């Protein structure tokens, strides 16, 4: 009996091993099928992703091509200038300006100092509504807004408002090379004379030590004036066959802060937004004020924009915030760039 039971036990063990081997083979086969199916599914997903990625890339390229036409050329400057370069300035709320940019050449070319954007922003609104003015904003004007935008003082609030206005109203870059109407930024690294060219205009020598030499001016004054001189030369270099009625008139627009009533806490960088600082350097470079008696220089003139009513109210102790609310309803249209206004004398009340 013992030998028989041993044989039966061996048969059972053999059968168990065989069944175990079959079970393992079955599991291996199932796992191989699952791996193969997973690879195929992964390939299908990869192909789908590549197809979708291709579509997305095409859509992105189309969107980039569309948006690139509305990017401004303000690289190499902080804050507002760099945001404009990234295309945030593509929103055009001023339809009249936008339409004029596409259809009408400018009869006036006006370079605006940061003082105009701070103290007379409504004047820029009115110029753009006329549809015949090309308003150019130098890079240094935008840097000034960036430096002034942080803080709670009225000039800080005005700088933030002006920065938003520029972002919303800068025209397409296609207008940079033309004399179309609209609001345009200075091209980065372009649209400026160098100091040597400015010396030729003024007659200064390199080592004559003249106090009017732009090399001695603060950087924000120098760069803004070099931009203005570039556009003045561009207008002056139009073909000689152009009649005086066809040639755009050039102006550098400045504005002055309201008179200070009593002691006021100075705001850092506020001097950069005072048009008097730029005005003191203009005479030697062919930029004339009204009443100079030189009619030949009317295309290279200084335009003094009126200080906003809200700023004057604030200076007189009335409540309100500059460039907000009443600025749009109480202030007049301001001078057209073709109308040159006299400026106050240096060191006097800038009313």
CSV table of C-alpha atoms in Angstrom, one decimal, residues 34-311:
chain,number,residue,atom,x,y,z
A,34,UNK,CA,-1.5,44.0,-22.5
A,35,UNK,CA,1.9,45.4,-23.1
A,36,UNK,CA,1.4,45.3,-26.9
A,37,UNK,CA,-2.0,46.9,-26.6
A,38,UNK,CA,-0.5,49.6,-24.3
A,39,UNK,CA,2.2,50.3,-26.9
A,40,UNK,CA,-0.3,50.7,-29.7
A,41,UNK,CA,-2.5,52.9,-27.6
A,42,UNK,CA,0.5,55.0,-26.7
A,43,UNK,CA,1.4,55.3,-30.4
A,44,UNK,CA,-2.1,56.4,-31.3
A,45,UNK,CA,-2.0,59.0,-28.5
A,46,UNK,CA,1.4,60.2,-29.6
A,47,UNK,CA,0.2,60.6,-33.1
A,48,UNK,CA,-2.9,62.4,-31.9
A,49,UNK,CA,-0.8,64.6,-29.8
A,50,UNK,CA,1.5,65.3,-32.6
A,51,UNK,CA,-1.4,66.1,-34.9
A,52,UNK,CA,-2.9,68.4,-32.3
A,53,UNK,CA,0.4,69.9,-31.6
A,54,UNK,CA,0.8,70.6,-35.3
A,55,UNK,CA,-2.6,72.2,-35.3
A,56,UNK,CA,-1.8,74.2,-32.2
A,57,UNK,CA,1.5,75.3,-33.7
A,58,UNK,CA,-0.3,76.5,-36.8
A,59,UNK,CA,-2.9,78.3,-34.7
A,60,UNK,CA,-0.1,79.8,-32.6
A,61,UNK,CA,1.8,80.9,-35.6
A,62,UNK,CA,-1.3,82.5,-37.1
A,63,UNK,CA,-2.0,84.2,-33.8
A,64,UNK,CA,1.6,85.3,-33.5
A,65,UNK,CA,1.6,86.6,-37.1
A,66,UNK,CA,-1.7,88.5,-36.4
A,67,UNK,CA,-0.5,89.9,-33.1
A,68,UNK,CA,3.0,90.8,-34.2
A,69,UNK,CA,1.6,93.5,-36.4
A,70,UNK,CA,0.3,95.3,-33.3
A,71,UNK,CA,3.4,94.9,-31.2
A,72,UNK,CA,5.2,98.2,-30.4
A,73,UNK,CA,9.0,98.6,-30.6
A,74,UNK,CA,9.9,99.6,-27.1
A,75,UNK,CA,12.4,96.9,-26.1
A,76,UNK,CA,15.3,97.7,-23.8
A,77,UNK,CA,13.1,99.7,-21.5
A,78,UNK,CA,11.4,98.6,-18.3
A,79,UNK,CA,7.7,98.3,-17.5
A,80,UNK,CA,5.5,100.0,-20.0
A,81,UNK,CA,8.0,99.8,-22.9
A,82,UNK,CA,8.6,96.1,-22.5
A,83,UNK,CA,4.8,95.4,-22.1
A,84,UNK,CA,4.2,97.3,-25.3
A,85,UNK,CA,6.8,95.2,-27.1
A,86,UNK,CA,5.0,92.1,-25.9
A,87,UNK,CA,1.9,93.2,-27.6
A,88,UNK,CA,-0.2,94.5,-24.8
A,89,UNK,CA,-0.5,97.8,-26.7
A,90,UNK,CA,-2.6,96.2,-29.5
A,91,UNK,CA,-5.9,97.2,-28.1
A,92,UNK,CA,-7.1,100.3,-30.0
A,93,UNK,CA,-9.9,102.1,-28.3
A,94,UNK,CA,-9.6,105.3,-30.3
A,95,UNK,CA,-11.4,104.3,-33.5
A,96,UNK,CA,-10.9,107.7,-35.1
A,97,UNK,CA,-7.1,107.5,-34.6
A,98,UNK,CA,-7.1,103.9,-35.9
A,99,UNK,CA,-9.1,104.8,-39.0
A,100,UNK,CA,-6.9,107.8,-39.6
A,101,UNK,CA,-3.8,105.7,-39.3
A,102,UNK,CA,-5.0,103.3,-42.0
A,103,UNK,CA,-6.4,106.0,-44.4
A,104,UNK,CA,-5.0,109.4,-43.9
A,105,UNK,CA,-1.5,110.9,-43.8
A,106,UNK,CA,-0.6,113.1,-40.9
A,107,UNK,CA,-0.5,116.9,-41.4
A,108,UNK,CA,1.3,117.3,-38.1
A,109,UNK,CA,4.1,115.3,-36.5
A,110,UNK,CA,4.3,116.0,-32.7
A,111,UNK,CA,6.8,114.4,-30.3
A,112,UNK,CA,5.4,114.5,-26.8
A,113,UNK,CA,7.5,114.8,-23.7
A,114,UNK,CA,6.5,112.9,-20.6
A,115,UNK,CA,5.3,116.2,-19.1
A,116,UNK,CA,2.4,116.3,-21.6
A,117,UNK,CA,1.4,112.7,-20.7
A,118,UNK,CA,1.4,113.6,-17.0
A,119,UNK,CA,0.0,117.2,-17.0
A,120,UNK,CA,-2.0,117.4,-20.2
A,121,UNK,CA,-3.1,113.9,-21.3
A,122,UNK,CA,-6.5,115.3,-22.4
A,123,UNK,CA,-4.7,117.3,-25.1
A,124,UNK,CA,-3.3,114.1,-26.6
A,125,UNK,CA,-6.8,112.7,-26.6
A,126,UNK,CA,-8.0,115.6,-28.6
A,127,UNK,CA,-5.1,115.5,-31.1
A,128,UNK,CA,-5.9,111.8,-31.8
A,129,UNK,CA,-9.5,112.6,-32.4
A,130,UNK,CA,-8.7,115.1,-35.1
A,131,UNK,CA,-7.3,112.2,-37.2
A,132,UNK,CA,-4.5,114.2,-38.8
A,133,UNK,CA,-1.8,114.2,-36.1
A,134,UNK,CA,1.1,111.7,-35.7
A,135,UNK,CA,1.9,111.7,-32.0
A,136,UNK,CA,5.3,110.1,-31.2
A,137,UNK,CA,6.2,109.1,-27.7
A,138,UNK,CA,10.0,108.8,-27.0
A,139,UNK,CA,11.3,105.9,-25.0
A,140,UNK,CA,12.5,108.1,-22.2
A,141,UNK,CA,8.9,109.5,-21.8
A,142,UNK,CA,7.7,105.9,-21.2
A,143,UNK,CA,10.6,105.2,-18.8
A,144,UNK,CA,9.6,108.3,-16.9
A,145,UNK,CA,6.0,106.9,-16.6
A,146,UNK,CA,7.5,103.6,-15.3
A,147,UNK,CA,9.6,105.4,-12.7
A,148,UNK,CA,6.6,107.5,-11.5
A,149,UNK,CA,3.9,104.9,-11.6
A,150,UNK,CA,4.5,103.5,-8.0
A,151,UNK,CA,3.1,105.6,-5.2
A,152,UNK,CA,0.0,107.3,-4.0
A,153,UNK,CA,0.8,111.0,-4.9
A,154,UNK,CA,-1.2,112.7,-7.6
A,155,UNK,CA,1.7,112.5,-10.1
A,156,UNK,CA,1.9,108.7,-9.5
A,157,UNK,CA,-1.8,108.3,-10.2
A,158,UNK,CA,-1.4,110.4,-13.4
A,159,UNK,CA,1.6,108.3,-14.5
A,160,UNK,CA,-0.4,105.1,-14.1
A,161,UNK,CA,-3.3,106.6,-16.1
A,162,UNK,CA,-1.0,107.8,-18.8
A,163,UNK,CA,0.7,104.3,-19.0
A,164,UNK,CA,-2.7,102.6,-19.5
A,165,UNK,CA,-3.7,105.2,-22.1
A,166,UNK,CA,-0.5,104.4,-24.1
A,167,UNK,CA,-1.0,100.7,-23.9
A,168,UNK,CA,-4.6,100.9,-25.1
A,169,UNK,CA,-3.9,103.4,-28.0
A,170,UNK,CA,-0.5,102.6,-29.6
A,171,UNK,CA,-1.0,102.0,-33.3
A,172,UNK,CA,0.2,99.1,-35.3
A,173,UNK,CA,4.0,99.0,-36.1
A,174,UNK,CA,3.2,99.2,-39.8
A,175,UNK,CA,2.7,102.9,-39.3
A,176,UNK,CA,6.2,103.3,-37.9
A,177,UNK,CA,7.8,103.8,-41.3
A,178,UNK,CA,5.1,106.2,-42.7
A,179,UNK,CA,3.7,109.6,-41.9
A,180,UNK,CA,0.3,108.2,-40.9
A,181,UNK,CA,-1.8,109.8,-38.1
A,182,UNK,CA,-2.0,108.0,-34.8
A,183,UNK,CA,-0.1,107.4,-31.5
A,184,UNK,CA,3.3,105.8,-32.1
A,185,UNK,CA,6.2,104.8,-29.9
A,186,UNK,CA,9.8,105.6,-30.7
A,187,UNK,CA,11.4,102.5,-32.2
A,188,UNK,CA,14.0,101.0,-29.9
A,189,UNK,CA,17.5,102.0,-30.8
A,190,UNK,CA,16.2,104.0,-33.8
A,191,UNK,CA,14.5,107.3,-34.6
A,192,UNK,CA,17.1,109.4,-32.9
A,193,UNK,CA,20.1,111.4,-33.8
A,194,UNK,CA,23.4,110.9,-32.1
A,195,UNK,CA,25.1,113.7,-30.1
A,196,UNK,CA,27.5,114.4,-33.0
A,197,UNK,CA,24.7,115.0,-35.4
A,198,UNK,CA,23.0,117.2,-32.8
A,199,UNK,CA,26.3,119.2,-32.5
A,200,UNK,CA,26.2,119.8,-36.3
A,201,UNK,CA,22.7,121.2,-36.0
A,202,UNK,CA,23.6,123.5,-33.1
A,203,UNK,CA,27.1,124.5,-34.3
A,204,UNK,CA,28.8,123.3,-31.1
A,205,UNK,CA,32.2,121.8,-31.2
A,206,UNK,CA,33.2,118.6,-29.4
A,207,UNK,CA,35.4,120.4,-26.9
A,208,UNK,CA,34.0,123.9,-26.9
A,209,UNK,CA,32.5,123.5,-23.4
A,210,UNK,CA,29.2,125.0,-24.4
A,211,UNK,CA,26.6,124.6,-21.7
A,212,UNK,CA,23.9,123.9,-24.3
A,213,UNK,CA,25.7,120.8,-25.6
A,214,UNK,CA,23.4,117.9,-25.2
A,215,UNK,CA,26.2,115.7,-24.0
A,216,UNK,CA,25.9,117.7,-20.7
A,217,UNK,CA,22.1,117.2,-20.5
A,218,UNK,CA,20.4,114.7,-18.2
A,219,UNK,CA,19.8,111.4,-20.0
A,220,UNK,CA,16.0,111.8,-20.2
A,221,UNK,CA,16.4,115.3,-21.7
A,222,UNK,CA,19.1,114.2,-24.1
A,223,UNK,CA,17.3,111.1,-25.4
A,224,UNK,CA,13.9,112.9,-25.8
A,225,UNK,CA,15.5,115.8,-27.7
A,226,UNK,CA,17.5,113.5,-29.9
A,227,UNK,CA,14.3,111.7,-30.8
A,228,UNK,CA,12.5,115.0,-31.5
A,229,UNK,CA,15.4,116.2,-33.6
A,230,UNK,CA,15.3,113.0,-35.7
A,231,UNK,CA,11.6,113.5,-36.5
A,232,UNK,CA,12.2,117.2,-37.2
A,233,UNK,CA,15.0,116.2,-39.7
A,234,UNK,CA,12.7,113.5,-41.2
A,235,UNK,CA,10.0,116.1,-41.9
A,236,UNK,CA,12.5,118.6,-43.2
A,237,UNK,CA,14.0,116.0,-45.6
A,238,UNK,CA,10.8,115.4,-47.5
A,239,UNK,CA,11.2,115.8,-51.3
A,240,UNK,CA,11.7,119.4,-52.3
A,241,UNK,CA,8.8,119.1,-54.8
A,242,UNK,CA,6.4,118.9,-51.9
A,243,UNK,CA,4.5,122.1,-51.4
A,244,UNK,CA,4.3,123.8,-48.0
A,245,UNK,CA,0.7,122.7,-47.7
A,246,UNK,CA,1.6,119.1,-48.2
A,247,UNK,CA,4.6,119.0,-45.9
A,248,UNK,CA,3.7,118.0,-42.3
A,249,UNK,CA,4.5,120.5,-39.6
A,250,UNK,CA,6.7,119.4,-36.7
A,251,UNK,CA,6.4,120.3,-33.1
A,252,UNK,CA,7.9,119.2,-29.8
A,253,UNK,CA,5.1,119.3,-27.2
A,254,UNK,CA,5.9,120.2,-23.5
A,255,UNK,CA,3.7,120.9,-20.5
A,256,UNK,CA,4.4,122.4,-17.1
A,257,UNK,CA,3.3,121.3,-13.6
A,258,UNK,CA,0.9,123.5,-11.7
A,259,UNK,CA,2.2,126.1,-9.3
A,260,UNK,CA,3.0,124.7,-5.9
A,261,UNK,CA,0.9,126.1,-3.1
A,262,UNK,CA,3.0,126.0,0.1
A,263,UNK,CA,5.6,123.4,1.0
A,264,UNK,CA,5.0,120.1,-0.8
A,265,UNK,CA,6.8,116.8,-0.2
A,266,UNK,CA,9.0,116.2,-3.3
A,267,UNK,CA,8.2,113.1,-5.3
A,268,UNK,CA,11.1,111.1,-6.6
A,269,UNK,CA,11.6,111.5,-10.4
A,270,UNK,CA,9.0,114.2,-10.6
A,271,UNK,CA,11.6,116.5,-12.2
A,272,UNK,CA,11.6,114.2,-15.3
A,273,UNK,CA,8.0,115.2,-15.9
A,274,UNK,CA,8.7,119.0,-15.9
A,275,UNK,CA,8.7,120.4,-19.4
A,276,UNK,CA,10.9,123.3,-18.3
A,277,UNK,CA,13.8,120.9,-17.9
A,278,UNK,CA,13.6,120.0,-21.6
A,279,UNK,CA,12.7,123.5,-22.7
A,280,UNK,CA,16.0,124.9,-21.4
A,281,UNK,CA,18.0,122.8,-23.9
A,282,UNK,CA,15.9,123.3,-27.0
A,283,UNK,CA,17.0,126.7,-28.3
A,284,UNK,CA,20.5,125.7,-29.6
A,285,UNK,CA,19.0,122.9,-31.7
A,286,UNK,CA,16.7,124.6,-34.1
A,287,UNK,CA,13.6,124.2,-32.0
A,288,UNK,CA,11.9,127.6,-31.8
A,289,UNK,CA,9.2,129.0,-29.6
A,290,UNK,CA,6.3,131.2,-30.7
A,291,UNK,CA,7.4,134.8,-31.1
A,292,UNK,CA,10.9,133.9,-32.2
A,293,UNK,CA,10.4,136.0,-35.4
A,294,UNK,CA,11.9,133.2,-37.5
A,295,UNK,CA,9.1,132.0,-39.8
A,296,UNK,CA,11.4,129.5,-41.5
A,297,UNK,CA,11.5,127.5,-38.2
A,298,UNK,CA,7.8,127.1,-37.8
A,299,UNK,CA,8.1,123.4,-38.7
A,300,UNK,CA,10.6,123.0,-35.9
A,301,UNK,CA,8.7,124.6,-33.1
A,302,UNK,CA,7.9,124.2,-29.4
A,303,UNK,CA,4.3,123.6,-28.5
A,304,UNK,CA,3.2,124.3,-24.9
A,305,UNK,CA,0.2,122.1,-24.0
A,306,UNK,CA,-2.2,123.5,-21.4
A,307,UNK,CA,-2.0,122.1,-17.9
A,308,UNK,CA,-5.0,120.0,-17.1
A,309,UNK,CA,-7.9,121.7,-15.2
A,310,UNK,CA,-7.8,118.9,-12.6
A,311,UNK,CA,-4.1,119.7,-11.9
